[in-house]
XYZ file of C-alpha atoms in Angstrom:
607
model
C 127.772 19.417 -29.839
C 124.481 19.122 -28.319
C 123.357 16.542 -31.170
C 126.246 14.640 -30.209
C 125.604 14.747 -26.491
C 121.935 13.845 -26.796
C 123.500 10.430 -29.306
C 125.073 9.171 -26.275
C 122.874 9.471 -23.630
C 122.057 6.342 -22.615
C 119.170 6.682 -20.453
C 116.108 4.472 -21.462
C 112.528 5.504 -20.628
C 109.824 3.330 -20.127
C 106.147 4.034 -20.323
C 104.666 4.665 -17.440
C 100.920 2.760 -16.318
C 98.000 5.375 -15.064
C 98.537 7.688 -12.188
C 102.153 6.410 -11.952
C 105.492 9.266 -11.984
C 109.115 9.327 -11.850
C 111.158 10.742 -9.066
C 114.396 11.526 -8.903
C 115.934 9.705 -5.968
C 118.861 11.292 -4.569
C 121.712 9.158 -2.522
C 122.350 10.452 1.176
C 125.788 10.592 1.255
C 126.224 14.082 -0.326
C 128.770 14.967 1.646
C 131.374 12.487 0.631
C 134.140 13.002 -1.631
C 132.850 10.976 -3.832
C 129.086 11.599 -4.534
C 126.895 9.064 -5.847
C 124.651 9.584 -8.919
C 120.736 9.918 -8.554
C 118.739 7.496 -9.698
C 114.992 7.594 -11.343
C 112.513 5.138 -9.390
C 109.015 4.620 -10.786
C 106.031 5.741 -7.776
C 102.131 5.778 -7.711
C 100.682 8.895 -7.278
C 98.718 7.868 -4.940
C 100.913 6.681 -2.597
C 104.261 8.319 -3.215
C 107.306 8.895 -0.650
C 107.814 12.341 0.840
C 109.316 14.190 -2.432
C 110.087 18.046 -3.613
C 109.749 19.688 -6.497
C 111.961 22.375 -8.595
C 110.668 25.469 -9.965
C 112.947 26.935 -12.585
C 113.291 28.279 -16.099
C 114.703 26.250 -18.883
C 116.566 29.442 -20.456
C 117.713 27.740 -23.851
C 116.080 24.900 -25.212
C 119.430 23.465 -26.777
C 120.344 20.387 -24.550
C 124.426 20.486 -24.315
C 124.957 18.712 -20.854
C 124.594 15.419 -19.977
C 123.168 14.354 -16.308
C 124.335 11.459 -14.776
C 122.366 9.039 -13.287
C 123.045 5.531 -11.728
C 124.918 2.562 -13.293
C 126.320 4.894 -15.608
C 123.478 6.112 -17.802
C 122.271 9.758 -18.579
C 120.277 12.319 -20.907
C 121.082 15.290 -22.618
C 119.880 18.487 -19.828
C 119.938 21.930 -20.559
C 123.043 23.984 -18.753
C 120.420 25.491 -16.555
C 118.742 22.389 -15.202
C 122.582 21.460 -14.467
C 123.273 24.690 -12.800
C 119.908 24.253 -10.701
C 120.068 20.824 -9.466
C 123.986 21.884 -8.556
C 122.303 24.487 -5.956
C 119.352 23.082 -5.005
C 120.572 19.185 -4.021
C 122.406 19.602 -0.625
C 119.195 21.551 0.536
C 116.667 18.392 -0.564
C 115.006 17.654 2.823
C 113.403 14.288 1.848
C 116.184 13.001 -0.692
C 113.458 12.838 -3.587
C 113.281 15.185 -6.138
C 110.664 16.109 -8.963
C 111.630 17.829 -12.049
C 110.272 18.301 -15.198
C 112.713 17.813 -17.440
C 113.933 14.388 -16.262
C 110.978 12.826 -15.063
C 109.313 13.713 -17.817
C 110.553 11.759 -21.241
C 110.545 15.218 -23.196
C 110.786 13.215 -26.289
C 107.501 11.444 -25.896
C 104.700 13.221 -26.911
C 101.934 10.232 -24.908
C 104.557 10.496 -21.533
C 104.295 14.072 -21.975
C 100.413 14.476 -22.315
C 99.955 11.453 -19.741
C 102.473 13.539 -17.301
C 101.436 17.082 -17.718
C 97.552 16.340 -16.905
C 98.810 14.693 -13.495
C 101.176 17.999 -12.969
C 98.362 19.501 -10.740
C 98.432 16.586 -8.362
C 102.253 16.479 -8.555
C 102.715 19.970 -7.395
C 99.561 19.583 -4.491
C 101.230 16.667 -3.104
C 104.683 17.567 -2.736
C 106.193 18.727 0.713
C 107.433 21.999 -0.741
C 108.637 23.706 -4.455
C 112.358 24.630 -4.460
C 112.329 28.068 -7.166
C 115.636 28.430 -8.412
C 115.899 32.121 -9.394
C 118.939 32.357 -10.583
C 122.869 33.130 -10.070
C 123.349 36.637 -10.758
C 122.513 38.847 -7.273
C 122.056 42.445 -8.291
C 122.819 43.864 -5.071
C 124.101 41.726 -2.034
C 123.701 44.488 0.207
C 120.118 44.697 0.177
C 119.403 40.770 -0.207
C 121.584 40.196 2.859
C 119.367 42.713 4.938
C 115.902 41.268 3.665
C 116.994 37.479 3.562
C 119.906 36.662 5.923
C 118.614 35.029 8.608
C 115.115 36.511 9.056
C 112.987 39.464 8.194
C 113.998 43.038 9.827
C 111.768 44.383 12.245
C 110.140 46.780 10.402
C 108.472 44.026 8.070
C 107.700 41.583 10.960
C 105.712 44.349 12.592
C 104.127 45.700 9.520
C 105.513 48.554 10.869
C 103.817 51.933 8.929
C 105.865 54.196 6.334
C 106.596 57.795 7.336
C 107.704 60.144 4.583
C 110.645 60.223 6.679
C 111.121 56.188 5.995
C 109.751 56.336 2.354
C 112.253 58.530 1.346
C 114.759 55.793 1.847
C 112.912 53.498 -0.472
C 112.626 56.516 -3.741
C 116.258 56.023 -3.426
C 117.973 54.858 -6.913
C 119.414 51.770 -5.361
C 116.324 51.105 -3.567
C 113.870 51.507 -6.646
C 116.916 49.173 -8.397
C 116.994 46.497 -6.112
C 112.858 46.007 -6.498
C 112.700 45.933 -9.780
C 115.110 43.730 -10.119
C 113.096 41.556 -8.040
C 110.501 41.664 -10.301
C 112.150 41.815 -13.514
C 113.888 38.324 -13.050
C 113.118 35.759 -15.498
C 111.347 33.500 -13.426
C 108.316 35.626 -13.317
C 108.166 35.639 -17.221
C 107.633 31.879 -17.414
C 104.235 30.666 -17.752
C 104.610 26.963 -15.679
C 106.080 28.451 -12.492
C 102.830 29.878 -11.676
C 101.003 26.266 -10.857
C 104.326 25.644 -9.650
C 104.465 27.905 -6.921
C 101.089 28.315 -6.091
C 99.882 24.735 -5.547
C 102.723 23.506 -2.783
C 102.183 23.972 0.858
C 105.921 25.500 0.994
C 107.826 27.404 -1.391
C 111.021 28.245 -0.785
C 113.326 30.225 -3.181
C 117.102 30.535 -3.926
C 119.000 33.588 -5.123
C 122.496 32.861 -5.660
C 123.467 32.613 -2.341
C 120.119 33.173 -0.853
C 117.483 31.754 0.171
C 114.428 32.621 1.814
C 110.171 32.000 1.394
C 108.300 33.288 -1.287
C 105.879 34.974 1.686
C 109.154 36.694 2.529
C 109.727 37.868 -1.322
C 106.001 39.364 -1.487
C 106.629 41.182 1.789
C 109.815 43.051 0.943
C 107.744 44.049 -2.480
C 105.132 44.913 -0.300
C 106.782 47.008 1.773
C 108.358 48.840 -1.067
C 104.996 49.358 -2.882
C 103.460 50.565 0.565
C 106.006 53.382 0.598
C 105.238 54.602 -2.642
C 102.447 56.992 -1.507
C 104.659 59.511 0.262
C 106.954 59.182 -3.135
C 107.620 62.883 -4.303
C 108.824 62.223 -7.547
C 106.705 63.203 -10.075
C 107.962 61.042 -13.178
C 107.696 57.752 -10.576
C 106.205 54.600 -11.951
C 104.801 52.315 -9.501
C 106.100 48.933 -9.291
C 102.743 48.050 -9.480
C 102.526 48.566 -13.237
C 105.592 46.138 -13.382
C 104.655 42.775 -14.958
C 106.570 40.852 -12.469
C 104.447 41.994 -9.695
C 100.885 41.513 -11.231
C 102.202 38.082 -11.706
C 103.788 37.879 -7.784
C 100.660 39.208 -6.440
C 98.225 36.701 -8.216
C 100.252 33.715 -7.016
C 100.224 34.884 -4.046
C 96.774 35.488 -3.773
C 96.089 32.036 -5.409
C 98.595 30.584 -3.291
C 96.238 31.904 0.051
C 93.108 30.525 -1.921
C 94.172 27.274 -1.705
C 94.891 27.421 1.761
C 91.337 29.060 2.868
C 89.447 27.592 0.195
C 85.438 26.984 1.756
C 83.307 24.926 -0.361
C 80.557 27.281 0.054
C 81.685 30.023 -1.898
C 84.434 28.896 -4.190
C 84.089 28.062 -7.924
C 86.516 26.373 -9.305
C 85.722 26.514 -13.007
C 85.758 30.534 -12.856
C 88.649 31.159 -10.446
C 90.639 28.758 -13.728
C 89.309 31.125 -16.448
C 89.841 34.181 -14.489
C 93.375 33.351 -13.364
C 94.149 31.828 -17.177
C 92.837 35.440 -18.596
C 95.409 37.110 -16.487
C 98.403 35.107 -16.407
C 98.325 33.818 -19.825
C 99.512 37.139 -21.804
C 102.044 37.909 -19.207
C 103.682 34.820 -19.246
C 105.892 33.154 -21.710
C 105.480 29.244 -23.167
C 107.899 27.362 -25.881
C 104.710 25.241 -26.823
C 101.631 27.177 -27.737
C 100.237 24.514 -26.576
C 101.250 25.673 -22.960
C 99.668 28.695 -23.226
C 96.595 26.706 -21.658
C 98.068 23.559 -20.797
C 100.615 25.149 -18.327
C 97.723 26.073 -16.287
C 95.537 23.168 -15.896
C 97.093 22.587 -12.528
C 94.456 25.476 -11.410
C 91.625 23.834 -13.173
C 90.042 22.108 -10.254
C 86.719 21.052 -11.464
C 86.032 17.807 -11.966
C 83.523 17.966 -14.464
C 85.652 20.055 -16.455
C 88.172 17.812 -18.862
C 90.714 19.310 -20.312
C 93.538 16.719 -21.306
C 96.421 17.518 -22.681
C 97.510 16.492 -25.957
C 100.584 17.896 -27.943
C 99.874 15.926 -31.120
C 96.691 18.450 -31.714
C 97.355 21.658 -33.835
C 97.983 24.297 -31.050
C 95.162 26.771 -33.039
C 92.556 24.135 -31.587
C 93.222 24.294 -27.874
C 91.559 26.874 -27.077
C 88.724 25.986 -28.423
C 88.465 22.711 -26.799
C 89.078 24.316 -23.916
C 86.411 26.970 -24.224
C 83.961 24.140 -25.338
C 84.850 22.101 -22.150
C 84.103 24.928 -19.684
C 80.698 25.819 -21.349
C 79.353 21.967 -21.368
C 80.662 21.117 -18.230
C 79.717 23.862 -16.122
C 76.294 24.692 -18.121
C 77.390 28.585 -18.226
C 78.415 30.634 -20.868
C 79.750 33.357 -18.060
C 83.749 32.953 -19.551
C 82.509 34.940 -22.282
C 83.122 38.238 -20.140
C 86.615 36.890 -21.161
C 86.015 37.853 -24.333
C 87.236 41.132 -25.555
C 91.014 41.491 -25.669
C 93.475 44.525 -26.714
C 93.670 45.005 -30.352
C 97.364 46.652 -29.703
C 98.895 43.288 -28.167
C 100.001 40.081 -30.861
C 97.787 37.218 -30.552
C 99.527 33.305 -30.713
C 96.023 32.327 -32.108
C 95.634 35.062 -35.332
C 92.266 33.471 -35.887
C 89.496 32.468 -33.269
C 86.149 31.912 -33.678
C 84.071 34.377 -32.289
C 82.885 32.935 -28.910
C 86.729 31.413 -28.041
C 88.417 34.044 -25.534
C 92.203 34.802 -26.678
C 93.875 34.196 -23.821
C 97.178 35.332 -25.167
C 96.066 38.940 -25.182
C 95.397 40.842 -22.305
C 91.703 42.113 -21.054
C 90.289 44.920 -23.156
C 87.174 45.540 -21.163
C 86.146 43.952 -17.179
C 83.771 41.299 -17.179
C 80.231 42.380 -17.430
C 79.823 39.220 -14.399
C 83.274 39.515 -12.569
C 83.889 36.096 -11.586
C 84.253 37.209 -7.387
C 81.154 38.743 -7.555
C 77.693 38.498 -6.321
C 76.022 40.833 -8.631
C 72.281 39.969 -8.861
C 72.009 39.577 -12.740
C 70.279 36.265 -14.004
C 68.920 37.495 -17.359
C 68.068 33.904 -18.325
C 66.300 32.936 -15.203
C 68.943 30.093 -14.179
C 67.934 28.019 -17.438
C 71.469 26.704 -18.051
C 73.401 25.850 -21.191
C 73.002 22.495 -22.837
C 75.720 21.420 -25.028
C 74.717 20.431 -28.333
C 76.306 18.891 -30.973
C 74.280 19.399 -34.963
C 75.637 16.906 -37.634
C 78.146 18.407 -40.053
C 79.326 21.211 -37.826
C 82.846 21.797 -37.342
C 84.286 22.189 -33.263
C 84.863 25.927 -34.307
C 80.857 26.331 -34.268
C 78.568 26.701 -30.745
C 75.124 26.383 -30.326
C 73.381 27.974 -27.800
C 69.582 28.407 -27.411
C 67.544 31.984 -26.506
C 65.519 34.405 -27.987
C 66.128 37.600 -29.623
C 64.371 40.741 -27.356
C 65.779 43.957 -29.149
C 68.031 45.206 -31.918
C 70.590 47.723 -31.683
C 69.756 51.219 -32.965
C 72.376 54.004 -31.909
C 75.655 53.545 -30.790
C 76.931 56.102 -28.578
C 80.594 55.395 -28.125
C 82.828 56.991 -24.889
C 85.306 59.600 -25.411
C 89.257 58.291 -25.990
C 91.418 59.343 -23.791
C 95.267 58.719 -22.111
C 95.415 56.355 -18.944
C 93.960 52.983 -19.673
C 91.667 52.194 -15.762
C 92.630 48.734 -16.499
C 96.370 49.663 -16.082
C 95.401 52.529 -13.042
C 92.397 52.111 -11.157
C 92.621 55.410 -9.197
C 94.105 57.728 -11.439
C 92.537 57.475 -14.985
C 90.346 60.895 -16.088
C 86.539 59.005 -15.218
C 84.831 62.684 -16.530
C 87.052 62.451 -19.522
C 86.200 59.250 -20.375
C 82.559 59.216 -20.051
C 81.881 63.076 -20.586
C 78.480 62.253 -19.874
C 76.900 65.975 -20.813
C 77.751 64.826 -24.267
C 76.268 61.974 -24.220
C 73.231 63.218 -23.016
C 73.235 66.005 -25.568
C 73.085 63.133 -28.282
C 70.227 61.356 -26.586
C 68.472 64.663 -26.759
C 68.937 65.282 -30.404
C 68.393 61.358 -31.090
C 64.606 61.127 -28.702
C 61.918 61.424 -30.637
C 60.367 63.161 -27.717
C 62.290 65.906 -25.808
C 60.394 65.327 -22.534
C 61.234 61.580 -22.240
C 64.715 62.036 -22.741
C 66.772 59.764 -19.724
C 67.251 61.783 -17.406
C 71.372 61.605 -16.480
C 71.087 59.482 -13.425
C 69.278 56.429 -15.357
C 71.916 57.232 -17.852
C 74.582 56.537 -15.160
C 73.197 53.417 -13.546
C 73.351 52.135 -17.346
C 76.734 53.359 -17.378
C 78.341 52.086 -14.845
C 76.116 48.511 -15.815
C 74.080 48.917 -12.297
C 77.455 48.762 -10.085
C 78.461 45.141 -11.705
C 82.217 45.831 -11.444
C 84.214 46.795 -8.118
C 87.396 45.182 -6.934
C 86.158 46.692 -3.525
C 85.014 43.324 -1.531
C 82.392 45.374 0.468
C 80.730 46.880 -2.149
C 80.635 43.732 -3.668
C 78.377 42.688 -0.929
C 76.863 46.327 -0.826
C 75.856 46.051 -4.736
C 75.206 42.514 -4.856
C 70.915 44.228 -5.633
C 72.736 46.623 -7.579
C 73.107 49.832 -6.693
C 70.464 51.634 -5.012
C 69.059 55.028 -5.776
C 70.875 57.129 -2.979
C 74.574 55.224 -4.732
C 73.336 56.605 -7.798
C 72.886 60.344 -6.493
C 76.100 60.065 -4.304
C 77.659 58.852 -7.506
C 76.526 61.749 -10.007
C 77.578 64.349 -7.704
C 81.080 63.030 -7.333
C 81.364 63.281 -10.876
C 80.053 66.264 -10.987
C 82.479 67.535 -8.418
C 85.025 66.027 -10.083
C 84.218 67.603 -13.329
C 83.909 70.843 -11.907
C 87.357 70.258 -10.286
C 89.112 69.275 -13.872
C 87.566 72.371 -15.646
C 88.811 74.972 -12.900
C 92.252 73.537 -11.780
C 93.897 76.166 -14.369
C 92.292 78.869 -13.070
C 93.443 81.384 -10.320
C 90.297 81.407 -8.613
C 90.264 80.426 -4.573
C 86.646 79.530 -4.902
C 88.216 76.254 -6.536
C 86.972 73.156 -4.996
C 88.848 71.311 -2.822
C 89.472 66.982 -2.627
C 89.207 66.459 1.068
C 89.554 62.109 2.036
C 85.941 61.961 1.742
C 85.638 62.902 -1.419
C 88.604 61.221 -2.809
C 86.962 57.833 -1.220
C 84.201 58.459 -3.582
C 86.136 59.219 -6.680
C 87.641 55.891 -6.133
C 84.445 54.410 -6.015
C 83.486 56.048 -9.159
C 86.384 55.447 -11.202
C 86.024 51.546 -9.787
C 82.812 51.058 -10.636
C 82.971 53.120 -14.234
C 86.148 50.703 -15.572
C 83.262 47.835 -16.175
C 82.633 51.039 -19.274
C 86.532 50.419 -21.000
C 85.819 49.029 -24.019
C 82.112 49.304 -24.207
C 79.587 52.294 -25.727
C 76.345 53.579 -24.747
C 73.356 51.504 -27.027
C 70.005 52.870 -27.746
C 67.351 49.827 -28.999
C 64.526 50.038 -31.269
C 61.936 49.880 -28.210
C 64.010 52.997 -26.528
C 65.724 51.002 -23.846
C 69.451 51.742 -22.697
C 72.419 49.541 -22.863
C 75.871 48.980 -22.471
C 78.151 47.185 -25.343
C 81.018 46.199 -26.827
C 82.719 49.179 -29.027
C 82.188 46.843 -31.840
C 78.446 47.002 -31.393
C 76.787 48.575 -34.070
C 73.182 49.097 -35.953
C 71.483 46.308 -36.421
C 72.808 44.084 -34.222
C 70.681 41.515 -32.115
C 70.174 41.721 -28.385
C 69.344 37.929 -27.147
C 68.503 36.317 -24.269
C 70.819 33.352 -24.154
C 70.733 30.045 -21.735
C 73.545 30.079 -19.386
C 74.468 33.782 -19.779
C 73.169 35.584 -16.465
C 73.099 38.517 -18.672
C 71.902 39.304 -22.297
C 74.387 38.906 -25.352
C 74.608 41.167 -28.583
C 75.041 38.841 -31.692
C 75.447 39.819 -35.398
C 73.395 38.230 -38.097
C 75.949 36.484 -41.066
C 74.945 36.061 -44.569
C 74.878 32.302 -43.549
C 72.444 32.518 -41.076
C 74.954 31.906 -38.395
C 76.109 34.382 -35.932
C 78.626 36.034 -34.619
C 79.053 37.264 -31.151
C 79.887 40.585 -30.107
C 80.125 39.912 -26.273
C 77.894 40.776 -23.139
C 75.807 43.508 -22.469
C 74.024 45.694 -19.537
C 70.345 46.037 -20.546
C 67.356 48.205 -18.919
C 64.993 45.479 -17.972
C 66.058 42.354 -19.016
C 68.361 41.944 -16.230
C 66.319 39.954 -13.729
C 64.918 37.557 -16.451
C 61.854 40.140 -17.039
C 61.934 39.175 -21.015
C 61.128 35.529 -20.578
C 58.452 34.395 -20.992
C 58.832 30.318 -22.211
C 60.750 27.179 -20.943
C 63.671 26.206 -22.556
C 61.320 24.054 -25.078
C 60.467 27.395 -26.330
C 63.465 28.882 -27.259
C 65.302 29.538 -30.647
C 68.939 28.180 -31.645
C 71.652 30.422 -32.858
C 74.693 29.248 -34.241
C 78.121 30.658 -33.450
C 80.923 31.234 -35.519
């Protein structure tokens, strides 16, 4: 049937010249009996007539409806693009329309890569996005209280949750109607995200509904605000729901590019970063997508990253990878690096340097890409791309010097409650069990009386307070931290230790978690995630670092151009490389171990 149905459509595409699109014009009169078909009309880019776009998912990939346009031609459509346009037509505001699937020719590979790189611009420029979320309504009771004509009152005043009110939201229906929310498909879908961030209006229609997306994120706000007077004890927060780490990014990107200031914002990073999250969350047809879908949020423009489809998908990330190093002379993505072993990759085999971005984050950025930490290891010699004869794209070279090798390894204890997936409740003392770790430096020292002492072993710990999500002590540990921190710091775990050890014990000299306290267990907990997926390191010259898990004896500790801090490398048989990731190293974080100009330093080769 659908074979059939794509034979007859009739619809010709022409190629289109440089910076030019389609749009879907749509005929006035659709309120007459008899409606006229839309027709496709050729626009610069540059120039174009107020125009929409649609936001939807494709839902099967089988083509088995034909859409009509003018003097009777048409193309084969998927049932949902049929179903959406149905909706979303008599509430087009500017009678132009554009949508991927018809103003793209799908079956073009040059239209496609010629259209896609220009999707960015498409979705900037247009007045608003129209998401169409689908038919089914879970429950029209709730949808017609949040979205009929306007907000209640309680969410236009922010108004504060009671236990009294929050009680009302633990309710079944209540917990029900969020999640289903979150849990519909459009959140699953990895091109809806430069879809709905870039416009300067989103609107979106549920069935019957229809309302903003700043009106979607408040009723899930005011649901998630509720949840701390929750009494259930087997509760899962919505924030652990896929749907809304991928509603509260675009929503945070969306206020981004409103407020953008030139001063502080990098454009390269905020890409990577928001590529690391999104991409193993979201779902693509084309592997390709799994980058290309978000070039839209790529807004440097040294950066080049064009699409093409006829590549092998296992290359794209590679050339994308490359791109960001030469252009922006850092090698700073490669905090993207380390990914969970427990999720399926789309790219089984990488070379070493290339982040997967299909898997999520197995340990935080040693350089988080919104912070201001002081580290600048290389001091500011950046990286120069260069390209050796006979190497193959999958290779890097980068230029440095080796300062250290890796002698003990020191790995963290394993334990339940991943900080990446709960930032205030995971076990910290646990985790780090840091008497233990001291005991092994103890027995490892070759002198008992220069043994760290446990506060330098927590400053290397917690990599010199690199990693908050806290703005202020962003700002407050942009020097790192400073020795008071690092007191306040050991005490709460201590405190916090004590507390886990006694909390099965009768006793009513037990400790007790007042707000103050519990402030700075956040704090600690915040600051010690940047030690997920890393161990303690001991180098041949005695100094203290932080690594990868992976890490092990022998491993090189180099000084590389356009890292601000140092990377571990392992030496291959064929004198190439391979790295192991970033690292948090006692004095070689302010540039202290050079000592030469760039003329001076040593090549590595990575594979």
């Amino acid at each position: 049937m659908a074979l059939h149905l794509a034979a007859t459509a009739t619809y010709a595409y022409k190629p289109l010249a440089a910076r030019r699109i389609r749009l879907l014009k749509l005929p006035k009169n659709v309120d007459s009996q008899r409606e006229e078909a839309p027709t496709l009309v050729d626009v610069s880019l540059d120039t174009p007539p107020a125009y929409e776009t649609v936001s939807y998912v494709w839902g099967e990939q089988i083509k088995s409806c034909l859409f009509n346009f003018s003097f009777g031609t048409s193309v084969a459509v998927t049932p949902t693009l049929r179903t959406t346009i149905e909706r979303l037509r008599p509430h087009c505001q500017t009678c132009y329309l554009w949508v991927d699937q018809l103003c793209i020719d799908q079956a073009s590979i040059p239209d496609r890569n010629q259209q896609v790189a220009l999707m960015g611009e498409i979705y900037s420029k247009c007045q608003r996005v129209m998401i169409w979320l689908g038919q089914d309504v879970h429950d029209s009771g709730y949808l017609a209280y949040y979205f009929n004509d306007e907000l209640p009152p309680e969410l236009q005043r922010k108004t504060d949750h009671t236990r009294v009110s929050s009680s009302r939201l633990e309710q079944p229906d209540a917990q029900s109607f969020v999640r289903f929310l979150l849990a519909l498909t459009w959140f699953t879908r990895a091109w809806v995200v430069q879809e709905a961030v870039l416009p300067p209006k989103a609107s979106c229609f549920l069935g019957p509904f229809t309302f903003s997306i700043e009106d979607l994120w408040a009723v899930v706000v005011h649901h998630r605000a509720a949840e701390r007077y929750f009494v259930q004890t087997e509760y899962s927060s919505i924030r652990q729901h896929p749907g809304y780490f991928v509603l509260n990014e675009i929503m945070r990107l969306r206020q981004q590019e409103r407020y953008r200031s030139k001063r502080t914002h990098n454009p390269a990073i905020c890409f990577y970063h928001s590529l690391s999250i999104f991409a193993p969350r979201c779902m693509t047809t084309s592997r390709h997508d799994i980058i290309y879908s978000f070039l839209g949020l790529q807004r440097d423009p040294h950066v080049r990253i064009v699409p093409d489809y006829d590549l092998d998908w296992s290359v794209v990330p590679v050339i994308a990878t490359s791109a960001i190093c030469e252009a922006t002379e850092s090698l700073n993505l490669f905090g993207m690096l380390h990914r969970q072993a427990g999720d399926e990759s789309r790219w089984p085999s990488l070379p070493s340097w290339v982040p997967d971005w299909s898997r999520r984050l197995e340990a935080e950025p040693m350089v988080f890409p919104r912070s201001w930490i002081y580290f600048n290891s290389a001091s500011g010699m950046a990286h120069k791309a260069r390209k050796s004869s006979g190497l193959p794209a999958s290779h890097l070279v980068v230029q440095g010097k080796i300062i250290s090798e890796v002698a003990h390894t020191f790995p963290f204890s394993r334990v339940s409650g991943e900080p990446l997936a709960n930032r205030h409740g995971w076990d910290v003392c646990s985790y780090l069990d840091i008497q233990r770790l001291h005991h092994l430096l103890r027995k490892t020292w070759l002198n008992d009386t220069t043994v760290p002492p446990i506060v330098r072993l927590l400053r290397v710990i917690l990599a010199d307070g690199s990693f908050t999500l806290n703005q202020k002590l962003r700002e407050h540990c942009s020097e790192g931290l400073l020795d008071p921190d690092v007191d306040e710091l050991a005490a709460t775990y201590w405190f916090l230790d004590s507390l886990a050890k006694q909390e099965d014990t009768e006793t009513t000299d037990r400790p007790k978690m007042d707000d103050v306290m519990g402030k700075r267990a956040t704090r600690l907990r915040d600051h010690a995630r940047v030690a997920w997926g890393r161990q303690l390191i001991v180098s041949r010259d005695w100094r203290l670092g932080l690594a990868h898990i992976t890490a092990h004896e022998g491993d090189v500790i180099c000084i590389v151009h356009g890292s601000k801090v140092p990377l571990v490398l392992r030496r291959l048989q064929s004198g190439r490389y391979r790295l192991i990731g970033q690292c948090y190293f006692e004095s070689a974080m302010r540039g202290e171990e050079v000592t030469g100009g760039e003329d001076d330093a040593d090549e590595f080769i990575l594979e």
